[in-house]
Short mmCIF file of C-alpha atoms and ligand atoms in Angstrom, two decimals:
data_model
loop_
_atom_site.label_atom_id
_atom_site.label_comp_id
_atom_site.label_asym_id
_atom_site.label_seq_id
_atom_site.Cartn_x
_atom_site.Cartn_y
_atom_site.Cartn_z
CA MET H 1 3.00 24.35 8.31
CA ILE H 2 1.66 23.16 4.97
CA VAL H 3 3.38 20.09 3.56
CA LEU H 4 3.13 18.93 -0.05
CA GLY H 5 3.28 15.13 -0.49
CA ILE H 6 4.35 13.61 -3.80
CA GLU H 7 4.04 9.92 -4.69
CA THR H 8 5.31 8.38 -7.94
CA SER H 9 6.71 5.00 -6.87
CA CYS H 10 4.60 2.79 -9.12
CA ASP H 11 1.66 3.56 -11.41
CA ASP H 12 -0.10 6.34 -9.50
CA THR H 13 0.98 9.97 -9.80
CA ALA H 14 -0.35 11.51 -6.60
CA ALA H 15 -0.07 14.74 -4.63
CA ALA H 16 -1.65 16.18 -1.50
CA LEU H 17 -1.44 19.27 0.66
CA PHE H 18 -1.62 18.60 4.40
CA ASP H 19 -1.46 21.00 7.33
CA GLY H 20 -0.79 18.45 10.10
CA ARG H 21 -4.49 18.04 10.91
CA LYS H 22 -6.37 18.04 7.64
CA VAL H 23 -5.76 17.08 4.06
CA LEU H 24 -6.46 20.36 2.29
CA ALA H 25 -6.50 18.91 -1.22
CA GLU H 26 -5.39 15.72 -2.90
CA THR H 27 -5.48 14.00 -6.25
CA VAL H 28 -4.33 10.72 -7.77
CA SER H 29 -3.83 10.11 -11.45
CA THR H 30 -3.86 6.33 -11.98
CA GLN H 31 -2.13 5.18 -15.14
CA LEU H 32 -4.46 3.06 -17.22
CA GLU H 33 -1.72 2.58 -19.83
CA HIS H 34 -0.60 -0.66 -18.11
CA ARG H 35 -3.91 -2.50 -18.41
CA ASP H 36 -3.12 -4.04 -21.82
CA TRP H 37 0.12 -5.46 -20.44
CA GLY H 38 -1.28 -7.17 -17.35
CA GLY H 39 1.22 -5.45 -15.05
CA VAL H 40 3.12 -2.21 -14.62
CA VAL H 41 5.64 -1.50 -17.42
CA PRO H 42 8.41 0.61 -15.82
CA GLU H 43 9.25 2.69 -18.90
CA ILE H 44 5.59 3.50 -19.57
CA ALA H 45 5.20 4.42 -15.89
CA SER H 46 8.11 6.89 -15.93
CA ARG H 47 6.81 8.65 -19.02
CA ALA H 48 3.29 8.87 -17.65
CA HIS H 49 4.62 10.34 -14.36
CA LEU H 50 6.52 12.94 -16.41
CA ARG H 51 3.29 13.93 -18.14
CA ASN H 52 1.20 13.90 -14.98
CA ILE H 53 3.33 15.32 -12.21
CA LEU H 54 2.93 19.03 -12.95
CA PRO H 55 -0.85 18.88 -13.59
CA VAL H 56 -1.32 16.81 -10.41
CA VAL H 57 0.54 19.35 -8.25
CA GLU H 58 -1.23 22.27 -9.95
CA THR H 59 -4.56 20.58 -9.25
CA VAL H 60 -3.98 20.36 -5.48
CA LEU H 61 -2.82 23.98 -5.39
CA GLN H 62 -5.92 25.09 -7.29
CA ASP H 63 -8.34 22.93 -5.26
CA SER H 64 -6.93 24.20 -1.97
CA GLY H 65 -6.84 27.84 -3.08
CA LEU H 66 -3.22 28.00 -1.94
CA ARG H 67 -0.18 29.42 -3.72
CA LYS H 68 3.19 27.73 -4.15
CA SER H 69 4.66 30.16 -1.65
CA ASP H 70 2.26 28.84 1.04
CA ILE H 71 4.01 25.45 1.01
CA GLY H 72 6.39 25.12 3.97
CA ALA H 73 8.00 21.75 3.12
CA ALA H 74 7.60 18.81 0.77
CA GLY H 75 7.80 15.06 1.18
CA VAL H 76 8.52 12.74 -1.70
CA THR H 77 8.58 8.94 -1.94
CA ALA H 78 12.25 8.01 -2.28
CA GLY H 79 11.71 4.22 -2.23
CA PRO H 80 10.91 1.45 -2.55
CA GLY H 81 9.54 1.48 -6.07
CA LEU H 82 10.48 1.66 -9.74
CA ALA H 83 13.72 3.61 -10.17
CA GLY H 84 12.63 5.73 -13.12
CA ALA H 85 9.22 6.43 -11.61
CA LEU H 86 10.73 7.46 -8.26
CA LEU H 87 13.24 9.73 -10.02
CA VAL H 88 10.47 11.70 -11.72
CA GLY H 89 8.94 12.50 -8.33
CA LEU H 90 12.24 13.26 -6.64
CA ASN H 91 13.55 15.53 -9.39
CA PHE H 92 10.30 17.44 -9.59
CA ALA H 93 10.15 17.81 -5.79
CA ARG H 94 13.77 18.90 -5.64
CA GLY H 95 13.27 21.57 -8.31
CA LEU H 96 10.23 22.91 -6.49
CA THR H 97 11.74 22.89 -2.99
CA ASP H 98 15.06 24.37 -4.15
CA SER H 99 13.29 27.23 -5.89
CA LEU H 100 11.07 27.87 -2.84
CA LYS H 101 14.02 27.34 -0.45
CA ILE H 102 12.03 24.93 1.73
CA PRO H 103 12.97 21.50 3.17
CA LEU H 104 12.50 18.30 1.17
CA ILE H 105 11.92 15.09 3.14
CA GLY H 106 12.59 11.67 1.63
CA VAL H 107 9.76 9.35 2.60
CA ASN H 108 9.81 5.55 2.77
CA HIS H 109 6.66 4.45 0.92
CA LEU H 110 6.07 1.44 3.20
CA GLN H 111 6.47 3.47 6.37
CA ALA H 112 3.97 5.95 4.91
CA HIS H 113 1.43 3.11 4.48
CA ALA H 114 2.03 2.14 8.14
CA TRP H 115 1.09 5.62 9.40
CA ALA H 116 -1.76 6.36 6.99
CA ALA H 117 -4.42 5.16 9.46
CA GLU H 118 -3.58 8.23 11.53
CA ILE H 119 -4.49 10.82 8.88
CA GLU H 120 -7.31 13.03 10.17
CA ASP H 121 -7.74 10.57 13.06
CA GLU H 122 -6.42 9.88 16.56
CA PRO H 123 -2.64 9.33 16.86
CA LEU H 124 -1.66 5.67 16.68
CA PRO H 125 -0.76 4.25 20.12
CA LEU H 126 2.88 3.13 20.27
CA PRO H 127 4.13 0.53 19.77
CA PHE H 128 1.85 -0.95 17.12
CA ILE H 129 2.08 -3.71 14.57
CA ALA H 130 1.37 -2.85 10.96
CA LEU H 131 0.35 -5.33 8.32
CA ILE H 132 1.46 -3.69 5.08
CA VAL H 133 -0.05 -5.57 2.22
CA SER H 134 0.04 -4.32 -1.37
CA GLY H 135 0.82 -5.33 -4.92
CA GLY H 136 4.54 -5.48 -4.22
CA HIS H 137 4.86 -6.02 -0.46
CA THR H 138 3.52 -8.14 2.36
CA SER H 139 5.10 -7.43 5.75
CA LEU H 140 4.33 -7.48 9.43
CA VAL H 141 6.23 -4.65 11.08
CA LYS H 142 6.63 -3.52 14.66
CA VAL H 143 6.59 0.28 14.79
CA GLU H 144 7.99 1.92 17.92
CA ASP H 145 8.10 5.51 16.73
CA VAL H 146 8.54 7.50 13.54
CA LYS H 147 12.15 6.30 13.23
CA SER H 148 12.01 2.68 14.52
CA TYR H 149 10.68 -0.17 12.45
CA ARG H 150 11.37 -3.88 12.83
CA VAL H 151 10.22 -6.47 10.31
CA LEU H 152 8.65 -9.41 12.17
CA GLY H 153 7.73 -11.33 9.06
CA GLN H 154 7.33 -10.90 5.33
CA THR H 155 6.56 -12.79 2.18
CA LEU H 156 9.35 -15.03 0.99
CA ASP H 157 8.09 -14.89 -2.60
CA ASP H 158 5.02 -13.17 -4.10
CA ALA H 159 3.09 -10.35 -2.45
CA ALA H 160 -0.55 -10.98 -1.55
CA GLY H 161 -1.76 -8.41 -4.09
CA GLU H 162 0.39 -9.95 -6.79
CA VAL H 163 -1.41 -13.29 -6.39
CA LEU H 164 -4.81 -11.60 -6.69
CA ASP H 165 -3.63 -9.61 -9.72
CA LYS H 166 -2.03 -12.60 -11.50
CA VAL H 167 -4.72 -15.20 -10.84
CA GLY H 168 -7.29 -12.50 -11.59
CA ARG H 169 -5.67 -12.06 -14.98
CA LEU H 170 -6.20 -15.77 -15.75
CA LEU H 171 -9.89 -15.11 -15.16
CA GLY H 172 -9.91 -12.16 -17.56
CA LEU H 173 -9.98 -9.43 -14.90
CA PRO H 174 -8.25 -6.16 -15.76
CA TYR H 175 -5.02 -5.20 -13.94
CA PRO H 176 -4.93 -4.62 -11.01
CA ALA H 177 -7.57 -7.22 -10.15
CA GLY H 178 -7.79 -6.84 -6.35
CA ALA H 179 -10.73 -4.45 -6.15
CA GLU H 180 -12.71 -6.42 -8.73
CA ILE H 181 -12.00 -9.70 -6.88
CA ASP H 182 -13.27 -8.04 -3.72
CA ARG H 183 -16.50 -7.02 -5.47
CA ILE H 184 -17.13 -10.41 -7.12
CA ALA H 185 -16.14 -12.55 -4.10
CA GLY H 186 -19.04 -11.20 -2.03
CA ASP H 187 -21.42 -13.38 -4.10
CA GLY H 188 -19.32 -16.55 -3.91
CA ASP H 189 -18.75 -19.49 -1.58
CA PRO H 190 -15.31 -19.11 0.02
CA LYS H 191 -15.25 -22.83 0.88
CA ALA H 192 -16.05 -24.04 -2.65
CA VAL H 193 -12.45 -24.67 -3.72
CA LYS H 194 -9.72 -25.97 -1.41
CA LEU H 195 -6.61 -23.82 -1.85
CA PRO H 196 -3.37 -23.88 0.19
CA ARG H 197 -2.50 -21.52 3.06
CA GLY H 198 1.25 -21.20 2.53
CA MET H 199 3.52 -21.60 5.58
CA ALA H 200 0.51 -21.93 7.91
CA SER H 201 2.50 -24.18 10.23
CA SER H 202 5.96 -22.69 9.68
CA GLY H 203 6.13 -21.40 13.25
CA ASP H 204 7.47 -18.03 12.11
CA LEU H 205 5.74 -14.88 10.88
CA ASN H 206 6.68 -15.16 7.22
CA PHE H 207 4.27 -15.60 4.35
CA SER H 208 4.43 -17.49 1.08
CA PHE H 209 1.93 -16.88 -1.70
CA SER H 210 3.58 -18.45 -4.75
CA GLY H 211 2.14 -21.89 -3.86
CA LEU H 212 -1.35 -20.38 -3.84
CA LYS H 213 -0.73 -18.73 -7.21
CA THR H 214 0.41 -22.03 -8.76
CA ALA H 215 -2.36 -24.03 -7.10
CA GLY H 216 -4.93 -21.54 -8.42
CA ARG H 217 -3.55 -21.73 -11.94
CA LEU H 218 -3.38 -25.55 -11.96
CA PHE H 219 -6.89 -25.80 -10.55
CA LEU H 220 -8.28 -23.60 -13.33
CA GLU H 221 -6.40 -25.59 -15.97
CA LYS H 222 -7.85 -28.87 -14.68
CA ASN H 223 -11.32 -27.47 -13.97
CA PRO H 224 -12.09 -24.99 -16.76
CA GLU H 225 -15.76 -24.89 -15.70
CA PHE H 226 -14.55 -22.66 -12.83
CA THR H 227 -13.62 -19.90 -15.29
CA SER H 228 -17.23 -18.86 -15.88
CA GLY H 229 -20.59 -18.42 -14.21
CA GLN H 230 -21.23 -19.07 -10.51
CA LYS H 231 -18.29 -21.48 -10.28
CA ARG H 232 -15.96 -18.64 -11.30
CA VAL H 233 -17.47 -16.49 -8.56
CA ASP H 234 -16.95 -19.33 -6.04
CA PHE H 235 -13.34 -19.79 -7.13
CA ILE H 236 -12.69 -16.06 -6.70
CA ALA H 237 -14.21 -16.12 -3.21
CA SER H 238 -12.05 -19.13 -2.30
CA LEU H 239 -8.90 -17.45 -3.60
CA GLN H 240 -9.60 -14.29 -1.62
CA GLU H 241 -10.34 -16.37 1.50
CA ALA H 242 -7.00 -18.18 1.24
CA VAL H 243 -5.16 -14.83 1.11
CA VAL H 244 -7.20 -13.38 3.99
CA ASP H 245 -6.70 -16.51 6.15
CA SER H 246 -2.91 -16.42 5.74
CA LEU H 247 -2.73 -12.71 6.52
CA SER H 248 -4.93 -12.91 9.60
CA ALA H 249 -3.30 -16.03 11.11
CA LYS H 250 0.20 -14.51 11.05
CA SER H 251 -1.00 -11.10 12.21
CA VAL H 252 -2.68 -12.60 15.27
CA ARG H 253 0.48 -14.56 16.05
CA ALA H 254 2.61 -11.41 15.73
CA LEU H 255 0.40 -9.52 18.20
CA GLU H 256 0.58 -12.44 20.66
CA ASN H 257 4.35 -12.87 20.33
CA GLU H 258 5.01 -9.17 20.89
CA GLY H 259 2.33 -8.61 23.54
CA ILE H 260 0.93 -5.70 21.51
CA ASP H 261 -2.79 -5.13 20.98
CA THR H 262 -2.90 -2.47 18.24
CA LEU H 263 -2.90 -3.70 14.67
CA VAL H 264 -2.80 -1.26 11.77
CA LEU H 265 -3.82 -2.37 8.28
CA GLY H 266 -2.28 -0.47 5.38
CA GLY H 267 -1.50 -0.85 1.67
CA GLY H 268 -3.78 -1.50 -1.28
CA VAL H 269 -4.87 -5.03 -0.31
CA SER H 270 -6.00 -3.73 3.10
CA ALA H 271 -8.87 -2.07 1.22
CA ASN H 272 -10.30 -5.59 0.85
CA SER H 273 -13.70 -5.81 2.52
CA ARG H 274 -13.39 -9.49 3.54
CA LEU H 275 -9.99 -8.81 5.12
CA ARG H 276 -11.42 -5.86 7.06
CA LYS H 277 -14.42 -7.90 8.23
CA LYS H 278 -12.25 -10.85 9.29
CA PHE H 279 -9.95 -8.61 11.35
CA SER H 280 -12.88 -6.67 12.83
CA ASP H 281 -14.33 -9.96 14.11
CA LEU H 282 -11.13 -10.98 15.94
CA PRO H 283 -11.48 -10.52 19.71
CA GLY H 284 -9.00 -8.53 21.82
CA ILE H 285 -7.45 -6.56 18.97
CA LYS H 286 -7.47 -2.79 18.73
CA LEU H 287 -7.79 -2.50 15.00
CA ARG H 288 -6.88 0.67 13.13
CA LEU H 289 -8.08 0.54 9.56
CA THR H 290 -6.77 3.01 7.02
CA PRO H 291 -9.70 4.69 5.22
CA LEU H 292 -10.18 3.09 1.81
CA TRP H 293 -9.01 6.10 -0.21
CA TRP H 294 -5.74 6.28 1.78
CA SER H 295 -5.12 2.50 1.64
CA THR H 296 -4.01 2.48 -1.98
CA ASP H 297 -1.14 4.73 -3.08
CA ASN H 298 -1.78 8.42 -2.46
CA GLY H 299 -0.06 11.72 -1.72
CA ALA H 300 -1.68 12.31 1.68
CA MET H 301 0.20 9.41 3.31
CA ILE H 302 3.48 10.85 2.03
CA ALA H 303 2.65 14.35 3.27
CA ASN H 304 1.51 12.89 6.62
CA LEU H 305 4.78 11.05 7.25
CA ALA H 306 6.88 13.98 5.99
CA TYR H 307 5.04 16.21 8.47
CA LYS H 308 5.69 13.71 11.29
CA ILE H 309 9.38 13.45 10.39
CA LEU H 310 9.71 17.23 10.39
CA HIS H 311 8.01 17.56 13.76
CA GLU H 312 9.15 14.40 15.58
CA GLY H 313 12.05 13.00 13.63
CA GLN H 314 14.87 15.24 14.87
CA ALA H 315 17.93 14.71 12.69
CA CYS H 316 16.68 14.34 9.16
CA ARG H 317 19.30 13.78 6.50
CA GLY H 318 17.20 14.92 3.58
CA VAL H 319 17.18 12.97 0.36
CA SER H 320 19.81 12.89 -2.36
CA THR H 321 18.69 9.96 -4.46
CA VAL H 322 16.05 7.28 -4.79
CA ILE H 323 16.48 3.75 -3.39
CA PRO H 324 14.32 1.31 -5.40
CA ASP H 325 14.87 -1.61 -2.99
CA LEU H 326 14.57 0.41 0.22
CA SER H 327 13.53 -1.79 3.17
CA ILE H 328 10.76 -0.70 5.51
CA GLU H 329 13.32 -0.59 8.34
CA GLU H 330 15.36 2.18 6.68
CA TYR H 331 14.73 5.74 7.69
CA PHE H 332 16.11 8.76 5.85
O1 KG4 K 1 -0.57 -0.01 -2.15
P1 KG4 K 1 -0.98 -0.14 -3.59
O2 KG4 K 1 -1.95 0.89 -4.15
O3 KG4 K 1 0.27 -0.12 -4.54
C1 KG4 K 1 1.45 -0.79 -4.22
O4 KG4 K 1 2.26 -0.20 -3.47
O5 KG4 K 1 1.55 -1.97 -4.68
O6 KG4 K 1 -1.58 -1.62 -3.76
C2 KG4 K 1 -2.04 -2.11 -4.99
C3 KG4 K 1 -2.55 -3.53 -4.78
C4 KG4 K 1 -2.91 -4.26 -6.06
O7 KG4 K 1 -2.36 -5.57 -5.99
C5 KG4 K 1 -4.44 -4.31 -6.04
O8 KG4 K 1 -4.96 -5.45 -6.72
C6 KG4 K 1 -4.70 -4.38 -4.56
O9 KG4 K 1 -3.76 -3.50 -3.99
N1 KG4 K 1 -6.06 -3.96 -4.17
C7 KG4 K 1 -6.95 -4.78 -3.56
C8 KG4 K 1 -8.11 -4.01 -3.34
N2 KG4 K 1 -7.89 -2.76 -3.81
C9 KG4 K 1 -6.62 -2.74 -4.31
N3 KG4 K 1 -6.85 -6.07 -3.20
C10 KG4 K 1 -7.93 -6.63 -2.62
N4 KG4 K 1 -9.08 -5.99 -2.38
C11 KG4 K 1 -9.22 -4.67 -2.72
N5 KG4 K 1 -10.38 -4.04 -2.47
ZN1 ZN K 2 1.79 1.22 -1.87
#
């Protein structure tokens, strides 16, 4: 069966066609409109999704050589995300699936990130632990099957990506700054600037990144020479290292506590090359990395989970509305 995946939860309008084994076509339209504002503006996002959604879906149909009538079901992100942005995707998907008389599956965006490492690859061994780390979320989740998710730990304040994006902004990097920080940090000394590892000795699996954000800002205010030249590069490397250290320490503890050896990395920040290297070097862990292009928001991960729900999920209630604050533990 061919499943159409639609993703509009934040600032990417994305669609993909997936047949359960291969992604037949996919496209992402990233909204550059937010760059001047240093963050995603919800109203601008909704309007851009409205403009982009039809062309994006037409593109995947054209690229795959398929017709609308070839689609057997659709999956759409129903949360978490921006309410207006999610509604554009849901309403479009509902119109399409109603007219084609095919099922519509509501997909939890965070759960979709957790399963994205499986796309066009071996099935993930169950149970596994997923570190979902993006611009809005940082969670360690135990996944037992397509319906069972338990949060082991999460950020108590800012998400890891948010810190990179916000401190990056102070250094004049365009939003979102994560990928640029990754690129620049490779030439810097990660030990040059001492920055805090929030909640390192808290004993639990939660994260805190707001202390790092404040410490980074205060450091730059007191030491403006670190806003340019090689010192800037060293500061960026140190900031990235602090984020990577916190994420890896708690992930290792989660695997030990649960007696699980498979760790899945998903979400935009998991595209980070230093994070991937650090985890790859850890002994005794079966690491499943999501390919870079499926780490950030995309339609294939939505189609993939919708396909799984249809084939493994049994009772599926369908989707009637969006839930902007949907938790990763909630299943439609
Ligand atoms: O999953 P995602 O595309 O959207 C959300 O659901 O938030 O993640 C976006 C986040 C942004 O904070 C961005 O700066 C970060 O992922 N990001 C990266 C990299 N690529 C994207 N952070 C670090 N290194 C990267 N290579
Ligand atoms: Zn995401």
